[in-house]
mmCIF file of C-alpha atoms and ligand atoms in Angstrom:
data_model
loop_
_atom_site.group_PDB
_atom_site.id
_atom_site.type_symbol
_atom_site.label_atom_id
_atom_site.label_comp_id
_atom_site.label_asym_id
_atom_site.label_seq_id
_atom_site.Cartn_x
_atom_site.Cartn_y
_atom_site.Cartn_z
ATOM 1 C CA UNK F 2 11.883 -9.722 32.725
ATOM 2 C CA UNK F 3 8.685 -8.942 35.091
ATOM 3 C CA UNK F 4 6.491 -6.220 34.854
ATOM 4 C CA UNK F 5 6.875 -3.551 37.798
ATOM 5 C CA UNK F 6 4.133 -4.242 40.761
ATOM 6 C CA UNK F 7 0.814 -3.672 39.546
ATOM 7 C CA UNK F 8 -2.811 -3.078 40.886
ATOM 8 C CA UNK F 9 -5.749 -5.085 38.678
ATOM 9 C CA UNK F 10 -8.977 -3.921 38.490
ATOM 10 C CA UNK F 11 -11.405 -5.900 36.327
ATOM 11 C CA UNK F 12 -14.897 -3.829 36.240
ATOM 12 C CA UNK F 13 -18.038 -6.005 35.477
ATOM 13 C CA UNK F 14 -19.871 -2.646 33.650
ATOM 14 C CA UNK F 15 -18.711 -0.175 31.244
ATOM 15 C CA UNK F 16 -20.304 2.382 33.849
ATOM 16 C CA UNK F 17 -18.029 0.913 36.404
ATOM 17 C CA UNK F 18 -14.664 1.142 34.308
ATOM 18 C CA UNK F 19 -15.783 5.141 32.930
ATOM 19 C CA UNK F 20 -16.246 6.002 36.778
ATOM 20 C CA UNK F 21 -12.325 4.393 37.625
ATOM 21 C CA UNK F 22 -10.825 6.111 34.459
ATOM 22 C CA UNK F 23 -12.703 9.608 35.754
ATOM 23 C CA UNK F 24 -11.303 9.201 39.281
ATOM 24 C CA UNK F 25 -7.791 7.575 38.467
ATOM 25 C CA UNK F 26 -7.435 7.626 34.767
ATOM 26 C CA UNK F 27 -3.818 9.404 34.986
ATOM 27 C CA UNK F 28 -2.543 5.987 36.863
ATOM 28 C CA UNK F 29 -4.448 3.435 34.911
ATOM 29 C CA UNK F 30 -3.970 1.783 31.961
ATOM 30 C CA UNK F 31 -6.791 -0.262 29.965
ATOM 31 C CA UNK F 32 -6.232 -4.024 29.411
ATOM 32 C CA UNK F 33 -7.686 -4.979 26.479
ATOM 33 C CA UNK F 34 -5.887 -8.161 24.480
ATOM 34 C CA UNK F 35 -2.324 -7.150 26.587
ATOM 35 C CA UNK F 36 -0.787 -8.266 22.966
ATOM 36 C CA UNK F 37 1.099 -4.934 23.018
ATOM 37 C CA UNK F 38 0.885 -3.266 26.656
ATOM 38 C CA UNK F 39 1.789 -6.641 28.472
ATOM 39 C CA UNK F 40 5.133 -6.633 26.534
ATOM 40 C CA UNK F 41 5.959 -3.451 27.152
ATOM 41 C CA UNK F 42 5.372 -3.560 30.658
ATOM 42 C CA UNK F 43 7.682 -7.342 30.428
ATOM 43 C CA UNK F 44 10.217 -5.086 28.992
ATOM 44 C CA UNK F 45 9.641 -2.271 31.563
ATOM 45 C CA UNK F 46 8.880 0.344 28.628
ATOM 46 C CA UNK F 47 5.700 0.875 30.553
ATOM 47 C CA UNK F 48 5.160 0.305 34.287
ATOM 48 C CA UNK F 49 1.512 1.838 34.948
ATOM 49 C CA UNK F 50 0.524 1.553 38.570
ATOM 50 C CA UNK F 51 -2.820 0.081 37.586
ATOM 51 C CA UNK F 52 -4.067 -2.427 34.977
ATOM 52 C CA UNK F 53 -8.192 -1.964 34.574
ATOM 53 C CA UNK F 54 -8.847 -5.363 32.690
ATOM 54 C CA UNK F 55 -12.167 -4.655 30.366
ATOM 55 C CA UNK F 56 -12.251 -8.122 28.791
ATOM 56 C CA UNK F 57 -15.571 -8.672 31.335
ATOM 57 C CA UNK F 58 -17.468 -5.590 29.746
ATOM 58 C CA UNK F 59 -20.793 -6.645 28.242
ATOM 59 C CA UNK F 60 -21.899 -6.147 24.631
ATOM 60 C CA UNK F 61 -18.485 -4.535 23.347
ATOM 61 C CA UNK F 62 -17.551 -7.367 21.119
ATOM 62 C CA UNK F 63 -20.053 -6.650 18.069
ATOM 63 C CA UNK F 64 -19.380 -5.965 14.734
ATOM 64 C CA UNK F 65 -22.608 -3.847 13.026
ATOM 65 C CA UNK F 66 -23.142 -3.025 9.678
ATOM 66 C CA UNK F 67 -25.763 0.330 9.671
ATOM 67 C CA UNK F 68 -26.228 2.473 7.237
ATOM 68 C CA UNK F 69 -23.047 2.471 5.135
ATOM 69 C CA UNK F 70 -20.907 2.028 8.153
ATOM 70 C CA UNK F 71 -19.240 -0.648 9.801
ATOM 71 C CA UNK F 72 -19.395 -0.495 13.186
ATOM 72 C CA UNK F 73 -16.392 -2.376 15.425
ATOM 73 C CA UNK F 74 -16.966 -2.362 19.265
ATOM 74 C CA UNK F 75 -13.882 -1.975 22.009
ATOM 75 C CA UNK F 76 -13.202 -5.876 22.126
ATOM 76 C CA UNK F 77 -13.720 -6.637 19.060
ATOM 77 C CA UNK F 78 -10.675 -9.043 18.275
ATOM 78 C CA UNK F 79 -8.449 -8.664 15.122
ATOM 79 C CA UNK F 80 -10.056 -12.330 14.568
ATOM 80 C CA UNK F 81 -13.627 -11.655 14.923
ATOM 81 C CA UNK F 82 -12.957 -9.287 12.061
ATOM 82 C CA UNK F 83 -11.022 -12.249 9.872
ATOM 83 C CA UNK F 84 -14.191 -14.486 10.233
ATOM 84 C CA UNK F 85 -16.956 -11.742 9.798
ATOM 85 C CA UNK F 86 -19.017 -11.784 7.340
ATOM 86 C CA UNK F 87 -20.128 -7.887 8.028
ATOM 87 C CA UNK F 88 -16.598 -7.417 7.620
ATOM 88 C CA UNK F 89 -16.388 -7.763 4.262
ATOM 89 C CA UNK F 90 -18.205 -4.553 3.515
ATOM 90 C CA UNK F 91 -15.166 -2.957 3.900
ATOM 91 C CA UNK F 92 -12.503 -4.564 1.491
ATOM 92 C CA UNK F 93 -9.362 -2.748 2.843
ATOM 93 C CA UNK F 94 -10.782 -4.073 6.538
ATOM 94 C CA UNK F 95 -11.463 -7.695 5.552
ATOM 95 C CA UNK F 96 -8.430 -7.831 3.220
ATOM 96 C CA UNK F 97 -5.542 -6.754 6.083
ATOM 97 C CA UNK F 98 -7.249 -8.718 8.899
ATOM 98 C CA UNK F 99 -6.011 -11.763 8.314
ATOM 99 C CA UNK F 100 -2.062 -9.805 8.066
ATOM 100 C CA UNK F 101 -2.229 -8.857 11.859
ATOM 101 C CA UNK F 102 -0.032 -10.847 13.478
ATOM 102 C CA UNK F 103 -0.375 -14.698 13.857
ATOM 103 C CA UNK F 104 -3.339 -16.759 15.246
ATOM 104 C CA UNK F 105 -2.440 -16.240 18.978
ATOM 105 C CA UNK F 106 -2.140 -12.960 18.798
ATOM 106 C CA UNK F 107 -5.400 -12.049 16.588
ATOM 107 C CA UNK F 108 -7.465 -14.063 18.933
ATOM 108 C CA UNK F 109 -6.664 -12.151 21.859
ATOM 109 C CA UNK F 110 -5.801 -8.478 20.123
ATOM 110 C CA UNK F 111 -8.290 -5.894 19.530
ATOM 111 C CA UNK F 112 -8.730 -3.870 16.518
ATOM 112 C CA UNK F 113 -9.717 -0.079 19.491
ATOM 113 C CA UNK F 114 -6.264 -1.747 20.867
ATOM 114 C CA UNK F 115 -4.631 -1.610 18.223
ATOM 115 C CA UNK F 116 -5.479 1.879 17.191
ATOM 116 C CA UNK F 117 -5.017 2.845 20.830
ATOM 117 C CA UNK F 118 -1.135 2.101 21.149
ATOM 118 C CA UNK F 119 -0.943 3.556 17.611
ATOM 119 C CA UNK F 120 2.297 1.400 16.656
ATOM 120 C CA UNK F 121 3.957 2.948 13.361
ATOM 121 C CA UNK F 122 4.195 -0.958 12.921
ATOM 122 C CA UNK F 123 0.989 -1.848 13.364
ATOM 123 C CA UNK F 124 -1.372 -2.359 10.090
ATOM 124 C CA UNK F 125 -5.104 -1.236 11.308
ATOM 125 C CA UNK F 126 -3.881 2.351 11.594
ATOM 126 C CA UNK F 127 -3.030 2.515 7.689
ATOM 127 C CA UNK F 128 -6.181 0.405 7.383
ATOM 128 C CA UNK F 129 -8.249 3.469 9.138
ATOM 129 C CA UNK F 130 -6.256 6.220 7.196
ATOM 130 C CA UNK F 131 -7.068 4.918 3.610
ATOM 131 C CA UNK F 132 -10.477 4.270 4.463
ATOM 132 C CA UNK F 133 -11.593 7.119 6.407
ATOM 133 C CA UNK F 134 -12.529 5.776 9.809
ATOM 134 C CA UNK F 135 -13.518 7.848 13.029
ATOM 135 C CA UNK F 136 -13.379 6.846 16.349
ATOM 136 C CA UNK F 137 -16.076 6.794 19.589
ATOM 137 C CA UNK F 138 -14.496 8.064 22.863
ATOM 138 C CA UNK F 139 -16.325 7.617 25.636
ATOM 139 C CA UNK F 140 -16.025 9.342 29.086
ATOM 140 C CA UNK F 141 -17.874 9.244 32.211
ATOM 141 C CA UNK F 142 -19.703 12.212 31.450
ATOM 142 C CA UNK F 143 -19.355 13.216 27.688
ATOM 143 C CA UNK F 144 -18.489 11.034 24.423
ATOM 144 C CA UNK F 145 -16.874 12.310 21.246
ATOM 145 C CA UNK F 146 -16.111 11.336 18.069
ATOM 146 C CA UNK F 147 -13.278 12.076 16.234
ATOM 147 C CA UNK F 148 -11.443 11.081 13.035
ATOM 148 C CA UNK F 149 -8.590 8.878 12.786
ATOM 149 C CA UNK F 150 -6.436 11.121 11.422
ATOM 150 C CA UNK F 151 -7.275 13.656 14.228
ATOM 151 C CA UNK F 152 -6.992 10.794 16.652
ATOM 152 C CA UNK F 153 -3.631 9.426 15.944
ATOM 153 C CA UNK F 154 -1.333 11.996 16.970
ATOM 154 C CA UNK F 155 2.314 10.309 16.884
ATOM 155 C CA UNK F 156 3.528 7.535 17.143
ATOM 156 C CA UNK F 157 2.572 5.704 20.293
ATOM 157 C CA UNK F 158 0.836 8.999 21.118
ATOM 158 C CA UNK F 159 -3.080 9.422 19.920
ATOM 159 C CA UNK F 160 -6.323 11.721 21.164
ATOM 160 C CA UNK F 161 -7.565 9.478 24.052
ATOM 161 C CA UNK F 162 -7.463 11.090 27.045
ATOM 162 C CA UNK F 163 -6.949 9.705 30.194
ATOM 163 C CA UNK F 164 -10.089 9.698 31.744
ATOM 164 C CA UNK F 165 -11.857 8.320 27.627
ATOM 165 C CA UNK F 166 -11.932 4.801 26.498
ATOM 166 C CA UNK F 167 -12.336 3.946 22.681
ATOM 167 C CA UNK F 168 -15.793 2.408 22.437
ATOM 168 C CA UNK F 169 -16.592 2.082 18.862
ATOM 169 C CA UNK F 170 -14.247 2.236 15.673
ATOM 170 C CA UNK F 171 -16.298 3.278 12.196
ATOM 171 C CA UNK F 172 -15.525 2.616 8.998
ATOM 172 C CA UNK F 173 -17.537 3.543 5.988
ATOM 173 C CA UNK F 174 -18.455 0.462 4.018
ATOM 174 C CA UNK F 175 -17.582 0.007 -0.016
ATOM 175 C CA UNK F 176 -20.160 1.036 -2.155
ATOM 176 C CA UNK F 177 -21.240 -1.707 -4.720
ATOM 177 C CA UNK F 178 -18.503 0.859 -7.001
ATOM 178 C CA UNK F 179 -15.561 0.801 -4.738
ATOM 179 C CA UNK F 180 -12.861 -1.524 -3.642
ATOM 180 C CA UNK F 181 -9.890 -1.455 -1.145
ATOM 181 C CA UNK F 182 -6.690 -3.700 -0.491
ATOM 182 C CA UNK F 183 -4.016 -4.338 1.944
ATOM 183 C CA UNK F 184 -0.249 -5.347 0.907
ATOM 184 C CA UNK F 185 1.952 -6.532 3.601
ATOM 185 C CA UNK F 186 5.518 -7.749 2.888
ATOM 186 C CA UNK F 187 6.734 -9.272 6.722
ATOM 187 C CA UNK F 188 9.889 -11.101 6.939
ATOM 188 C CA UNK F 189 7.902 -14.418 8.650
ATOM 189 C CA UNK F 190 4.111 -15.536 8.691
ATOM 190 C CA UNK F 191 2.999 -13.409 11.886
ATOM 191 C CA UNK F 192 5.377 -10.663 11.356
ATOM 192 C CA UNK F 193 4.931 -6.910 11.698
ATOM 193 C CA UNK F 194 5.116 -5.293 8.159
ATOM 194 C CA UNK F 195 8.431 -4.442 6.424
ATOM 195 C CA UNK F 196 6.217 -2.604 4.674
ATOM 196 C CA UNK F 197 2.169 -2.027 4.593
ATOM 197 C CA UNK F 198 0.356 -0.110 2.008
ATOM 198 C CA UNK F 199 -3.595 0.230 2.627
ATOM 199 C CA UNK F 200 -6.097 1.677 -0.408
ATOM 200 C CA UNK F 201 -9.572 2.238 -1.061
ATOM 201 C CA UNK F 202 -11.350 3.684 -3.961
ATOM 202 C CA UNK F 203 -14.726 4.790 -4.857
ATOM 203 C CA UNK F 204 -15.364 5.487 -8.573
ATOM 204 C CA UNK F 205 -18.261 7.778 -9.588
ATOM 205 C CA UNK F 206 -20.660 6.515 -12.081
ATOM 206 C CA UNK F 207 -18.572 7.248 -15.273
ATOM 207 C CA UNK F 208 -15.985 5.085 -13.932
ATOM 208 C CA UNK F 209 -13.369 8.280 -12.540
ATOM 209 C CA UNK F 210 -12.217 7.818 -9.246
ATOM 210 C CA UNK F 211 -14.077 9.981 -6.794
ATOM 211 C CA UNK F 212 -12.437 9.029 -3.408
ATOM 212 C CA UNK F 213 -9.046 7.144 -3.085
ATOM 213 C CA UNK F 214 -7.349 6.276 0.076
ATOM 214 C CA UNK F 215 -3.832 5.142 0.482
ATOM 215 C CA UNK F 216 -1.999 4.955 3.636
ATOM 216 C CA UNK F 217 1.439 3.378 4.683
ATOM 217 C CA UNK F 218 3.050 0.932 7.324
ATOM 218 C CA UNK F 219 6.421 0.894 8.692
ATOM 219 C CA UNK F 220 7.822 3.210 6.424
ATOM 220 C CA UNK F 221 7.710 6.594 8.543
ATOM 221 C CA UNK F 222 7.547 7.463 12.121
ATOM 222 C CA UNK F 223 3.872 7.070 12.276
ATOM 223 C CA UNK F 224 1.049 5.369 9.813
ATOM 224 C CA UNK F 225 1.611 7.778 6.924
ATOM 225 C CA UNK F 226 -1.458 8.783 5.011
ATOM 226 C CA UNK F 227 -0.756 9.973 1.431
ATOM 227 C CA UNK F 228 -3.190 12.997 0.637
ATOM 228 C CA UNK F 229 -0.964 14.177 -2.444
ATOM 229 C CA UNK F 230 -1.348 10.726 -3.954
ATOM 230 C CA UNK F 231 -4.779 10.991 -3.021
ATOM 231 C CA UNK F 232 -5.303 13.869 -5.094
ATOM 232 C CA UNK F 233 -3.762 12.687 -8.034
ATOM 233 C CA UNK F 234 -6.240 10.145 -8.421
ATOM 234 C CA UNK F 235 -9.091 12.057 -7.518
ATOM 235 C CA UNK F 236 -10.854 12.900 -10.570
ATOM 236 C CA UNK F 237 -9.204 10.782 -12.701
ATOM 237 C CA UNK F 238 -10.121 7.976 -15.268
ATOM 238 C CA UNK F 239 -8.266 4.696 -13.677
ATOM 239 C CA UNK F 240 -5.035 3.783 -15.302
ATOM 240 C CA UNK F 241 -1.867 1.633 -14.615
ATOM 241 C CA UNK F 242 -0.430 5.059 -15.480
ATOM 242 C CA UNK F 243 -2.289 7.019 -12.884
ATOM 243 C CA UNK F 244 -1.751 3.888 -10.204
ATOM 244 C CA UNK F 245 2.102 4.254 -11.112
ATOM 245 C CA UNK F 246 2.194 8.038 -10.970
ATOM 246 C CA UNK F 247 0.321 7.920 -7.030
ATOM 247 C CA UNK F 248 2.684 4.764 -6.157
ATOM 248 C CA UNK F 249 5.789 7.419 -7.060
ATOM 249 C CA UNK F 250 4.340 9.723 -4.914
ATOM 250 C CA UNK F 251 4.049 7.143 -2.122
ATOM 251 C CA UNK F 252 7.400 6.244 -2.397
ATOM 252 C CA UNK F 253 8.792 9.928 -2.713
ATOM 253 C CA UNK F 254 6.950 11.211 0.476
ATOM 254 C CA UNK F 255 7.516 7.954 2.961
ATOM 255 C CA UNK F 256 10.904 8.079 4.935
ATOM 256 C CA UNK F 257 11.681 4.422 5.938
ATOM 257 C CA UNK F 258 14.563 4.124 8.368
ATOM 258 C CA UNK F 259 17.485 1.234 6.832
ATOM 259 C CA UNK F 260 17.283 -1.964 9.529
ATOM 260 C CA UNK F 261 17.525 -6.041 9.783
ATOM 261 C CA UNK F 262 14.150 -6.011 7.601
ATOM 262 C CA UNK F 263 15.791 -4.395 4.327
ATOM 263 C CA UNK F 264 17.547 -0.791 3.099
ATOM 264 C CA UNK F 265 15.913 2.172 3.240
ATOM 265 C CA UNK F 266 15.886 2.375 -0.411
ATOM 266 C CA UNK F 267 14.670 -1.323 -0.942
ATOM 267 C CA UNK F 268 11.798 -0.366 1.333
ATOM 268 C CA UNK F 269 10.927 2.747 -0.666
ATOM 269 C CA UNK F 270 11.083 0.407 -3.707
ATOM 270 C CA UNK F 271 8.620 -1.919 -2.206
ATOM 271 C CA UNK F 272 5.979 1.369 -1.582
ATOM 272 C CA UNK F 273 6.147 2.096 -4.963
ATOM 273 C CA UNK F 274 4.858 -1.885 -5.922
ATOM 274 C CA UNK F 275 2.661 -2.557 -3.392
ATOM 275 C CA UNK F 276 0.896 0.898 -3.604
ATOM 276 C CA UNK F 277 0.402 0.346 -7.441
ATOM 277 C CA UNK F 278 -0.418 -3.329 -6.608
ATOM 278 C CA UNK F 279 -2.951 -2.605 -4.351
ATOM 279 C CA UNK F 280 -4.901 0.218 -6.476
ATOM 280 C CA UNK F 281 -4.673 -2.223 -8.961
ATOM 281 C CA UNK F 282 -6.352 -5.171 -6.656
ATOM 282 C CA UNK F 283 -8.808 -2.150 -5.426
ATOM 283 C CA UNK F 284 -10.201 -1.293 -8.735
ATOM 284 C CA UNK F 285 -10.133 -4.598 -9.543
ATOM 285 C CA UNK F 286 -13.128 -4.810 -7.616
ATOM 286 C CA UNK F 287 -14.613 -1.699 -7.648
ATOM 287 C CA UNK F 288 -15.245 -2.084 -11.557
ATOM 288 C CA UNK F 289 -17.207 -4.836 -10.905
ATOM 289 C CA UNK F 290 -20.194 -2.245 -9.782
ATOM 290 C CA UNK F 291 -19.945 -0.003 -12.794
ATOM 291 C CA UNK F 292 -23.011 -0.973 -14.964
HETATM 292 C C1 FAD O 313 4.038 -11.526 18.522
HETATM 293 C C2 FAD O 313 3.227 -10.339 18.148
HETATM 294 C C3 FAD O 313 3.089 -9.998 16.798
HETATM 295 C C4 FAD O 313 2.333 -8.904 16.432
HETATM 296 N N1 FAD O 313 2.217 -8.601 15.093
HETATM 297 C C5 FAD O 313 1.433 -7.561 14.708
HETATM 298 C C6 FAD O 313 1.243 -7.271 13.324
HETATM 299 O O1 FAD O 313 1.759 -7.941 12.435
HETATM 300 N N2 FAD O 313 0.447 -6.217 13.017
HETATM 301 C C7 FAD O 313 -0.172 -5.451 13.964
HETATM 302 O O2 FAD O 313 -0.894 -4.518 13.612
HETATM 303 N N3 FAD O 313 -0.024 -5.720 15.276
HETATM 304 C C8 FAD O 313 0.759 -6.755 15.675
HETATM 305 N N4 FAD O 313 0.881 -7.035 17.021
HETATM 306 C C9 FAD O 313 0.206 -6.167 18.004
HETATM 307 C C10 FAD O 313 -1.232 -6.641 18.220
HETATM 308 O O3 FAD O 313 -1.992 -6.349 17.054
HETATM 309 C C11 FAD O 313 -1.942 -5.996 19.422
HETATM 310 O O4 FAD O 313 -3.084 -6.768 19.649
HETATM 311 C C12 FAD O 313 -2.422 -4.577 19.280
HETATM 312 O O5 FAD O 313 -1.363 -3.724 18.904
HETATM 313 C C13 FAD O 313 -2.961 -4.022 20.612
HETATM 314 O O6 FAD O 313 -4.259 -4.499 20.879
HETATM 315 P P1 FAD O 313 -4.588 -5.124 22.294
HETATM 316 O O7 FAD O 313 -6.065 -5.308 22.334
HETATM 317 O O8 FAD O 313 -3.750 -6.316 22.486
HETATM 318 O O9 FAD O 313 -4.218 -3.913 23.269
HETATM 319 P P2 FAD O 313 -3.447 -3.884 24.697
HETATM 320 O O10 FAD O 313 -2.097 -4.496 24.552
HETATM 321 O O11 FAD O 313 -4.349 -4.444 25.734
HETATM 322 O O12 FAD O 313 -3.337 -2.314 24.864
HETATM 323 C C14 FAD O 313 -2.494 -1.541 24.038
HETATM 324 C C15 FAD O 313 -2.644 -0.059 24.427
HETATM 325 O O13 FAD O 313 -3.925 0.433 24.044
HETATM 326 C C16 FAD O 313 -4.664 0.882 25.204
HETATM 327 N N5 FAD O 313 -6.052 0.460 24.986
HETATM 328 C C17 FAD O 313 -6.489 -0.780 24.670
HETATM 329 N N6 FAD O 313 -7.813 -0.767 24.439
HETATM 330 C C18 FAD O 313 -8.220 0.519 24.619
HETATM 331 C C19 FAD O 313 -9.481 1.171 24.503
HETATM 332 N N7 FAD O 313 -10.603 0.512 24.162
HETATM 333 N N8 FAD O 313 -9.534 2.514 24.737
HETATM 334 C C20 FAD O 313 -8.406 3.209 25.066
HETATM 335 N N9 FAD O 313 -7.188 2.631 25.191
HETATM 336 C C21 FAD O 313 -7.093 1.303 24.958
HETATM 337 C C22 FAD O 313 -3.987 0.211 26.390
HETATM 338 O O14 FAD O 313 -4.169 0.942 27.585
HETATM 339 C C23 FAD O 313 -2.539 0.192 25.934
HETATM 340 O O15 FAD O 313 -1.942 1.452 26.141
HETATM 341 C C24 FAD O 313 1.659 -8.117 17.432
HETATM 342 C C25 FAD O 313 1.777 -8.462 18.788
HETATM 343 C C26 FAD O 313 2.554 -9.563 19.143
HETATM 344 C C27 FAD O 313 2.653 -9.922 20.606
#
């Protein structure tokens, strides 16, 4: 099918495209990658009067590392993340990059996308959750910040307000004592998840955990963050015992719906590896910094 008649607007300067979105943000929708919003306008789920392509904005496709954070601009592309070196200061970022999608796709879709159209499906979301990431939105006259879980509201629903573009996604990087991991089960290469389960840990210098993060994909009606697994590791010396007694939780408070990618049940099963897996994998890693 075609997409409903459109306007296209294609601003040269983020100035330019803030101005648009102040006068006429209720009508447009950003163009970033189009790897979600151009099929849904194909399949007439969306029919926004006007498209404002920003793929001509300057400077918005850098990845900084500053300070402990890692810094992603608006057009940063899932694969600028896959090949970035800065990247990897964040495991649980430069571990699930190269899950989104397939090679097409990650070379046109952004990661501020991504988070934008807040898919239950899509893995950055979890990936943001686990690791505690906040988000830039910029306005014509004011810019915010505001953390992921504050900005993702429901699915397909988030924060950004019509007249606000996402201009920066941050992500605290590792410390040289903590780790992070993504687990993806799809039923093809290039598939969205069956299921996704994002962690991070940071262990204190006695080797307990002092921050986890664990965070779910396609197994609820939105990314699912886990706080009460969270908390059980929190404090705690690392064990395959503690790992198995989160991964329970995991699987107790996700609610995955029974489709063509596996039971309900087999789905909870697979939270309970993956989320035990990927502890596993994190602390893997983070040990390494313990002297
Ligand atoms: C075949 C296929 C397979 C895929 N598989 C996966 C997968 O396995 N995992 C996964 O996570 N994703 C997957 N995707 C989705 C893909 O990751 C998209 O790139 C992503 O969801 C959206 O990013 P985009 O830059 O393409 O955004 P667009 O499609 O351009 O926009 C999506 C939405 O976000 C808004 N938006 C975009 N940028 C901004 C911004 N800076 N500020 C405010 N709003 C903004 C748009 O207005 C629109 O509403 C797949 C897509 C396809 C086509």
């Amino acid at each position: 099918m075609y997409p409903a008649k459109f306007d296209y607007l294609a601003p040269e300067t983020l100035e330019e495209a803030l101005s648009i979105l102040h006068e006429r943000g209720d009508e447009v929708k950003i163009l970033a990658g189009g790897q979600s919003l151009i099929p849904m306008m194909k399949l007439r789920f969306a029919s926004p009067p006007t498209l404002m392509d920003i793929n001509r904005l300057p400077g918005l496709s850098r990845i900084n590392r500053t300070n402990g954070t890692l810094e992603f601009d608006a057009l940063v592309r899932h694969n600028d993340v896959v090949k970035s070196d800065a990247a990897k200061a964040n495991h649980t970022v430069s571990r699930a990059a190269p899950w989104v999608a397939d090679p097409i796709v990650r070379n046109l879709g952004t990661v501020a996308g991504s988070l934008a159209h807040h898919d239950p499906e899509g893995d950055w979301a979890s990936v943001m959750l686990a690791t505690g990431a906040e988000l830039v939105l910029t306005s014509s006259d004011s810019q915010r910040t505001v953390k992921i879980d504050d900005f993702l509201v429901d699915m397909f629903t988030t924060n950004c307000l019509p007249n606000e573009m996402v201009t920066k996604v941050r992500v605290p990087a590792h410390s040289s004592r903590g780790g992070g991991d993504y687990q993806k089960l799809e039923r093809k290469v290039g598939d969205y998840a069956t299921v996704g389960v994002a962690t991070s840990l940071e262990l204190d210098e006695g080797g307990r955990v002092a921050k986890a993060g664990i965070a779910l994909t396609s197994v609820f009606h939105h990314n699912l963050k886990v706080p009460e697994a969270e908390a059980a590791l929190e404090g705690e010396r690392p064990s395959d015992e503690l790992f198995a007694e989160a991964a329970n939780i995991a699987s107790q408070v996700c609610d995955p719906a029974s489709d063509v990618r596996g039971s309900a049940e087999y789905k909870r099963h697979v939270v309970d590896v993956f989320t035990r897996r990927g502890l596993a994998k994190s602390y893997e890693t983070a040990k390494g910094g313990l002297t």
